[in-house]
């Protein structure tokens, strides 16, 4: 996989690193408000929110993983992007008004207000573990594999370099620095991916050639129910379970909209990333399909790197590698800031009340320490004996169902009480942990368990029945002041904008047309 660079490529990489550090450090001295390190002073505009979410979302798993799926299965992976708008709309129009109404800084604080201390403490622990392992550790591990493979250095050295770069400006500049660098890096990723897609089309010659040299199934968004990996049934039923948690209740994603200047800016920020989802299959999945046509002997996981190596001229080769590094650094920096926010505001504040200066100092030290922990976890992944994507899929699917159930039902119906939430979180969380371990390790034997998307759906349905049944059988101990969707609220729903709804409707129309055309 080693690539051959010339002086132009090195100049591009050096220029990228210098601009990144300049953008990251430039704003660090301006942050005086104690919330700036966590929520950027709640001053982010829609385009900053959208690009920042894009940067955190477009990590190495997307760039490498989507090209791999494109190589081996075609556009079916586009579902994970094209269907995301539904859950981004859910975040913007359903969850965000309640989050802002509650004036929370972290996702666990919403459960504190809605369901009480026990649910709150559960989500604190889960959020920290999720950020540390699923986001930070896996991103550092994936980045280490890529960078060590590209430059021929040791895995530990590559992980250390990525961690050091991301930690430096995150610890000093907080969320504002993460957002500023996220905008810059998102632009680099998009430009580089568009160029790679263009060069691939240029090499192939015609769209008809691309289509004729690939199986017909490569151009279907929904594959038959008999497909063992990407059945339309699994996608339609299972994907929403993980998506509700990922887009609506994951600290690393939701923190960006919590930092919005106001509700409308947050909603338009979610709309912006929803619109960007239209181009993502073209620039992330299409290169994998092109690689199948141009370089059939390539291993699927190497499709993205192969396209870069074979098609990108010097200079643009450096830009492409800069885009890969950008995706890594942005995911790592977002993870660090999210962990720092939850730990400082939700864990430390329970034992000692900190003033603004103490919170800032605490945040900086926590960022550094958790970066070191993330590096250690990334190195442990290298000894696991499992493929990277198997690891991440298993980790994400373990606790998504109980959290999706509690957040969704907690927002739409006041009748869900704290006892029911605790039963689902603690009891359901334990069951999901056991089932997740069995599924990942193929216990009792391979093929015993359904696909992880279907397993998530079955658990979601079962836990939904439990949370409703327990709520009917027990009395509520807490009386939340936050109205739910079934409550009547005077005036509009927390200032919902008709123009925002109309824009969502336009986006929905475009997405429906895409599905009609490709099915």
XYZ file of C-alpha atoms in Angstrom:
519
model
C 0.000 0.000 0.000
C 3.019 2.289 0.318
C 2.712 5.374 -1.900
C 5.490 7.206 -3.709
C 5.577 10.940 -2.966
C 7.575 13.715 -4.556
C 8.406 17.162 -3.198
C 5.056 18.635 -4.348
C 3.119 16.094 -2.276
C 5.222 16.818 0.782
C 4.702 20.554 0.298
C 0.934 20.025 0.139
C 0.996 17.923 3.324
C 3.160 20.482 5.149
C 0.892 23.320 3.975
C -2.172 21.392 5.188
C -0.624 20.793 8.621
C 0.364 24.461 9.010
C -3.073 25.769 7.990
C -4.783 23.252 10.274
C -2.735 24.287 13.289
C -3.160 27.984 12.454
C -6.941 27.660 12.210
C -7.053 25.578 15.402
C -4.890 27.874 17.530
C -6.014 31.212 16.123
C -9.279 31.215 18.038
C -8.000 29.677 21.275
C -7.055 33.008 22.894
C -10.480 34.502 22.177
C -12.389 31.962 24.264
C -13.116 33.542 27.619
C -16.621 32.299 28.441
C -16.528 29.062 30.461
C -18.940 27.411 28.028
C -16.686 28.146 25.054
C -14.484 25.118 25.611
C -17.590 22.923 25.688
C -20.279 24.572 23.528
C -18.485 27.430 21.781
C -20.537 29.990 23.729
C -23.675 28.646 21.998
C -22.876 30.865 19.030
C -22.502 28.470 16.081
C -24.168 29.237 12.759
C -25.891 26.665 10.545
C -22.996 26.196 8.125
C -20.518 25.710 10.980
C -22.793 23.084 12.530
C -23.305 21.257 9.230
C -19.641 21.139 8.260
C -18.613 20.174 11.790
C -21.057 17.228 11.865
C -19.896 16.259 8.374
C -16.254 16.278 9.511
C -16.987 14.129 12.556
C -19.184 11.760 10.525
C -16.865 11.485 7.502
C -14.199 9.604 9.392
C -11.849 6.913 8.108
C -14.582 4.277 8.340
C -16.649 6.219 5.818
C -13.851 6.971 3.363
C -12.384 3.479 3.461
C -15.467 1.449 4.386
C -17.875 2.917 1.845
C -15.380 2.472 -0.995
C -14.961 -1.148 0.147
C -18.720 -1.801 0.112
C -19.016 -0.021 -3.240
C -16.323 -2.347 -4.621
C -18.031 -5.518 -3.402
C -21.768 -4.647 -3.394
C -22.366 -1.395 -5.290
C -24.584 1.478 -4.165
C -26.468 -0.415 -1.426
C -24.305 1.306 1.212
C -25.856 4.596 0.057
C -28.832 3.720 2.255
C -26.789 4.573 5.335
C -26.353 8.102 3.933
C -29.574 8.721 2.021
C -31.816 7.518 4.871
C -29.981 9.653 7.428
C -32.060 12.742 6.526
C -35.084 11.186 8.264
C -33.237 11.000 11.568
C -31.562 14.367 11.098
C -35.075 15.784 10.676
C -36.061 13.934 13.842
C -33.103 15.540 15.608
C -33.865 19.035 14.295
C -37.642 19.128 14.588
C -38.390 16.780 17.492
C -35.382 16.327 19.785
C -33.567 19.666 19.476
C -36.508 21.831 20.661
C -36.720 19.729 23.819
C -32.982 19.801 24.355
C -32.868 23.585 24.039
C -35.990 23.987 26.157
C -34.220 22.047 28.905
C -31.065 24.202 28.451
C -28.811 21.159 28.632
C -25.100 21.065 27.803
C -24.816 17.287 27.540
C -27.172 14.488 26.489
C -27.132 12.790 29.943
C -28.541 16.015 31.442
C -31.716 15.524 29.398
C -32.296 12.141 31.044
C -31.659 13.756 34.447
C -34.499 16.191 33.845
C -36.792 13.667 32.177
C -36.206 10.491 34.202
C -34.032 11.282 37.217
C -30.588 10.549 38.638
C -30.326 6.788 37.968
C -30.992 7.132 34.250
C -28.686 10.125 34.172
C -25.802 8.180 35.737
C -26.326 5.271 33.349
C -25.992 7.493 30.299
C -22.952 9.283 31.733
C -21.128 5.964 31.968
C -22.343 4.821 28.552
C -21.493 8.133 26.886
C -17.948 8.109 28.250
C -17.379 4.479 27.220
C -18.970 5.065 23.815
C -16.875 8.149 23.084
C -13.674 6.575 24.363
C -14.007 3.198 22.619
C -16.364 3.567 19.633
C -15.330 7.074 18.576
C -11.835 7.824 19.871
C -10.196 4.402 20.110
C -11.560 3.100 16.806
C -10.705 6.343 14.953
C -7.130 6.294 16.247
C -6.787 2.613 15.378
C -8.170 3.076 11.856
C -6.009 6.145 11.390
C -2.953 4.323 12.597
C -3.563 1.498 10.135
C -3.938 3.935 7.244
C -1.059 6.250 8.056
C 1.343 3.409 8.889
C 0.373 1.658 5.650
C 0.797 4.790 3.547
C 4.061 6.055 5.028
C 5.551 2.745 6.161
C 5.973 3.831 9.797
C 5.145 1.883 12.975
C 1.480 1.634 13.988
C 2.146 3.158 17.416
C 4.041 6.090 15.870
C 1.156 6.827 13.486
C -1.431 6.688 16.292
C 0.714 8.938 18.470
C 1.114 11.588 15.755
C -2.615 11.757 15.010
C -3.448 11.930 18.715
C -0.902 14.690 19.357
C -2.143 16.901 16.507
C -5.818 16.588 17.470
C -5.167 16.986 21.204
C -3.082 20.161 20.838
C -5.723 22.552 19.515
C -8.678 20.734 21.115
C -7.281 21.164 24.637
C -6.555 24.857 24.104
C -9.354 26.029 21.833
C -12.254 23.773 22.872
C -15.306 23.258 20.678
C -14.810 26.514 18.755
C -11.394 25.288 17.572
C -12.874 21.867 16.731
C -15.622 23.500 14.668
C -13.265 25.891 12.853
C -10.895 23.081 11.899
C -13.895 20.873 11.067
C -15.110 23.359 8.453
C -11.633 23.575 6.914
C -11.165 19.809 6.887
C -14.645 19.089 5.523
C -13.903 21.300 2.520
C -10.619 19.407 1.929
C -12.395 16.024 2.144
C -15.161 17.066 -0.272
C -12.800 18.634 -2.834
C -10.406 15.676 -2.770
C -13.243 13.130 -3.126
C -14.840 15.055 -6.015
C -11.499 15.140 -7.856
C -10.973 11.394 -7.316
C -14.481 10.620 -8.632
C -13.918 12.859 -11.676
C -10.586 11.193 -12.491
C -12.230 7.773 -12.163
C -14.940 8.714 -14.653
C -12.296 10.149 -16.964
C -10.317 6.890 -16.828
C -13.375 4.705 -17.526
C -14.603 6.954 -20.320
C -18.382 6.639 -20.284
C -21.137 5.992 -17.776
C -22.439 3.156 -19.979
C -19.056 1.435 -19.674
C -19.179 1.686 -15.890
C -22.683 0.195 -15.770
C -22.061 -2.555 -18.321
C -18.958 -3.850 -16.519
C -20.641 -4.190 -13.134
C -23.400 -6.574 -11.969
C -26.955 -5.215 -12.249
C -27.341 -5.516 -8.456
C -24.644 -2.868 -8.016
C -27.178 -0.217 -9.052
C -29.994 -1.205 -6.703
C -30.466 0.620 -3.403
C -32.625 -2.192 -2.022
C -31.354 -5.745 -2.386
C -33.580 -8.840 -2.009
C -34.592 -10.062 1.431
C -32.481 -13.176 0.791
C -29.261 -11.138 0.659
C -27.266 -12.208 3.760
C -25.483 -8.883 4.325
C -27.538 -5.953 3.047
C -31.133 -7.142 2.825
C -33.691 -4.364 2.338
C -35.575 -5.762 5.325
C -32.539 -5.367 7.586
C -31.912 -1.827 6.357
C -35.519 -0.645 6.655
C -36.122 -2.224 10.077
C -32.683 -2.335 11.700
C -30.925 0.817 10.529
C -33.411 3.200 12.234
C -32.642 1.704 15.655
C -28.967 2.614 15.455
C -29.733 5.859 13.585
C -32.068 7.197 16.293
C -29.310 6.880 18.842
C -26.457 7.956 16.541
C -28.097 11.081 15.112
C -30.394 12.107 17.966
C -28.709 11.073 21.211
C -24.962 10.641 20.641
C -22.964 13.343 22.426
C -20.349 13.731 19.673
C -23.002 14.517 17.035
C -25.648 16.325 19.100
C -23.138 18.591 20.845
C -22.764 20.533 17.585
C -26.463 21.473 17.418
C -26.605 22.170 21.162
C -23.993 24.855 20.493
C -26.227 26.599 17.934
C -26.915 30.311 18.228
C -30.643 29.554 18.383
C -33.144 26.860 17.453
C -33.423 27.874 13.794
C -29.637 27.873 13.286
C -29.499 24.372 14.776
C -32.326 23.172 12.544
C -30.760 24.628 9.410
C -27.433 23.079 10.426
C -29.086 19.640 10.514
C -30.754 20.460 7.181
C -27.397 21.351 5.673
C -25.774 18.048 6.617
C -28.943 16.283 5.397
C -28.503 17.960 1.996
C -24.812 17.008 1.919
C -25.888 13.381 2.244
C -27.095 13.553 -1.389
C -23.545 13.893 -2.731
C -21.846 11.493 -0.307
C -22.665 8.279 -2.241
C -21.238 9.881 -5.386
C -17.935 10.944 -3.852
C -17.460 8.120 -1.299
C -19.104 4.985 -2.756
C -18.678 5.579 -6.488
C -14.836 5.399 -6.310
C -15.200 1.850 -4.938
C -17.417 0.816 -7.866
C -14.937 2.410 -10.291
C -12.112 0.497 -8.635
C -14.040 -2.741 -9.281
C -14.067 -1.882 -13.004
C -10.497 -0.566 -13.250
C -8.576 -2.705 -10.738
C -10.539 -5.916 -10.117
C -7.674 -7.702 -8.335
C -7.693 -5.157 -5.512
C -8.844 -6.206 -2.043
C -12.112 -4.371 -1.218
C -10.646 -2.689 1.876
C -7.860 -1.221 -0.280
C -10.182 0.217 -2.955
C -9.940 3.843 -1.799
C -6.158 3.802 -1.431
C -5.766 1.981 -4.758
C -7.776 4.655 -6.583
C -5.671 7.379 -4.998
C -2.422 5.607 -5.829
C -3.346 4.830 -9.444
C -5.202 7.986 -10.475
C -4.083 10.970 -8.431
C -1.167 12.958 -9.949
C 1.490 14.355 -7.650
C 0.224 17.319 -5.738
C -3.318 15.966 -5.790
C -1.913 12.781 -4.262
C -0.718 14.885 -1.338
C -4.154 16.548 -1.171
C -5.859 13.133 -1.032
C -3.678 11.973 1.831
C -4.314 15.316 3.524
C -8.054 14.570 3.199
C -7.581 11.189 4.883
C -5.617 12.800 7.691
C -8.283 15.527 7.897
C -11.027 12.948 8.421
C -8.986 11.290 11.156
C -8.039 14.454 12.999
C -11.577 15.835 12.921
C -13.125 12.633 14.286
C -10.494 12.416 17.027
C -10.792 16.088 18.022
C -14.614 15.906 18.144
C -14.378 12.788 20.319
C -11.925 14.419 22.691
C -14.073 17.514 23.139
C -17.234 15.469 23.704
C -15.579 13.284 26.365
C -14.175 16.389 28.045
C -17.639 18.016 28.091
C -19.470 15.047 29.636
C -16.750 14.297 32.189
C -16.330 17.882 33.374
C -19.990 18.945 33.434
C -21.622 15.647 34.441
C -19.073 13.689 36.499
C -16.879 16.248 38.274
C -19.772 18.627 39.015
C -21.468 15.900 41.088
C -18.570 15.924 43.549
C -17.258 19.467 43.381
C -18.702 22.695 42.028
C -16.134 24.344 39.753
C -15.986 27.980 38.736
C -15.408 28.948 35.094
C -11.599 28.981 35.315
C -11.508 25.633 37.101
C -13.788 24.122 34.457
C -11.502 25.308 31.680
C -8.396 23.930 33.388
C -10.162 20.654 34.139
C -11.315 20.404 30.531
C -7.797 20.850 29.170
C -6.256 18.215 31.444
C -9.084 15.738 30.801
C -8.572 16.184 27.047
C -4.899 15.272 27.341
C -5.484 12.306 29.650
C -8.313 10.811 27.593
C -6.173 11.154 24.464
C -3.574 8.939 26.128
C -6.316 6.454 27.100
C -7.586 6.477 23.507
C -4.102 5.694 22.216
C -3.898 2.727 24.608
C -7.313 1.414 23.468
C -6.295 1.801 19.816
C -3.234 -0.338 20.480
C -5.392 -2.963 22.235
C -7.564 -3.150 19.108
C -4.474 -4.156 17.150
C -4.189 -7.315 19.306
C -7.892 -8.245 19.135
C -7.521 -10.563 16.137
C -10.714 -9.176 14.566
C -11.214 -6.957 11.538
C -11.725 -3.278 12.207
C -15.200 -3.063 10.716
C -16.380 -6.147 12.610
C -15.224 -4.522 15.826
C -16.959 -1.209 15.214
C -20.223 -2.788 14.064
C -20.313 -5.005 17.136
C -19.586 -2.115 19.483
C -22.195 0.209 17.993
C -24.961 -2.413 18.013
C -24.527 -3.436 21.673
C -26.338 -0.595 23.478
C -28.127 1.302 20.708
C -31.566 -0.395 21.185
C -32.189 0.500 24.886
C -31.002 4.085 24.376
C -33.070 4.506 21.213
C -36.143 3.208 23.079
C -35.708 5.495 26.097
C -34.983 8.652 24.098
C -37.701 8.129 21.489
C -40.465 7.145 23.911
C -39.301 9.713 26.448
C -39.742 12.532 23.943
C -43.037 11.454 22.368
C -45.016 10.385 25.467
C -45.169 11.783 28.991
C -46.612 8.502 30.277
C -43.174 6.879 30.167
C -41.856 7.113 33.733
C -38.470 6.834 35.424
C -39.008 3.253 36.620
C -39.666 2.064 33.067
C -36.647 3.964 31.764
C -34.389 2.427 34.427
C -35.642 -1.099 33.663
C -34.896 -0.649 29.955
C -31.526 1.058 30.467
C -30.081 -1.231 33.111
C -31.904 -4.483 32.346
C -32.002 -4.000 28.590
C -28.439 -2.730 28.593
C -27.228 -5.892 30.326
C -29.169 -8.156 27.948
C -27.844 -6.250 24.932
C -24.321 -6.561 26.258
C -24.652 -10.350 26.552
C -26.335 -10.711 23.150
C -23.797 -8.396 21.563
C -20.862 -10.426 22.868
C -22.485 -13.668 21.689
C -23.184 -12.159 18.266
C -19.655 -10.813 17.787
C -18.019 -14.064 18.986
C -20.467 -16.273 17.000
C -21.578 -18.094 20.158
C -22.951 -20.786 20.279
C -22.065 -21.217 16.599
C -21.704 -19.156 13.423
C -25.034 -18.390 11.772
C -27.052 -18.836 14.987
C -27.832 -15.132 15.322
C -29.592 -12.985 12.717
C -27.814 -10.079 11.026
C -26.861 -7.406 13.553
C -29.342 -4.920 12.024
C -32.220 -7.367 12.463
C -31.051 -8.281 15.955
C -31.112 -4.569 16.873
C -34.656 -4.293 15.529
C -35.920 -7.305 17.486
C -34.403 -5.954 20.702
C -35.882 -2.497 20.012
C -39.389 -3.915 19.616
C -39.088 -6.071 22.754
C -37.781 -3.160 24.867
C -40.507 -0.857 23.513
C -43.101 -3.315 24.781
C -41.305 -3.437 28.144
C -41.081 0.348 28.590
C -44.777 0.826 27.799
C -45.885 -2.105 29.980
C -43.790 -1.044 32.987
C -45.051 2.528 32.640
C -48.666 1.316 32.817
C -47.935 -0.917 35.805
C -46.007 1.625 37.886
C -46.527 5.193 38.982
C -44.267 8.054 37.972
C -41.973 9.398 40.678
C -40.811 12.461 38.759
C -42.875 15.108 37.044
C -40.890 16.448 34.117
C -41.441 20.095 33.246
C -40.544 19.401 29.617
C -43.674 18.955 27.467
C -43.715 16.009 25.090
C -45.235 15.573 21.646
C -48.515 14.365 23.117
C -48.797 17.437 25.344
C -50.551 20.549 24.162
C -48.283 23.551 24.128
C -49.542 27.079 23.594
C -48.402 28.537 20.309
C -46.093 26.698 17.967
C -43.939 23.832 19.109
C -41.108 25.790 20.684
C -40.927 28.205 17.772
C -40.927 25.733 14.893
C -40.462 27.548 11.604
C -42.686 26.939 8.585
C -39.768 27.710 6.278
C -37.686 24.987 7.933
C -40.488 22.449 7.464
C -40.869 23.426 3.798
C -37.138 22.966 3.239
C -37.296 19.523 4.840
C -40.200 18.704 2.516
C -38.100 19.704 -0.510
C -35.239 17.500 0.696
C -37.660 14.617 1.238
C -38.942 14.988 -2.338
C -35.396 14.783 -3.734
C -34.616 11.691 -1.655
C -37.833 9.943 -2.719
C -37.040 10.619 -6.387
C -33.570 9.092 -5.900
C -35.103 5.922 -4.450
C -37.670 5.668 -7.217
C -34.982 6.011 -9.886
C -32.594 3.441 -8.384
C -35.243 0.817 -7.671
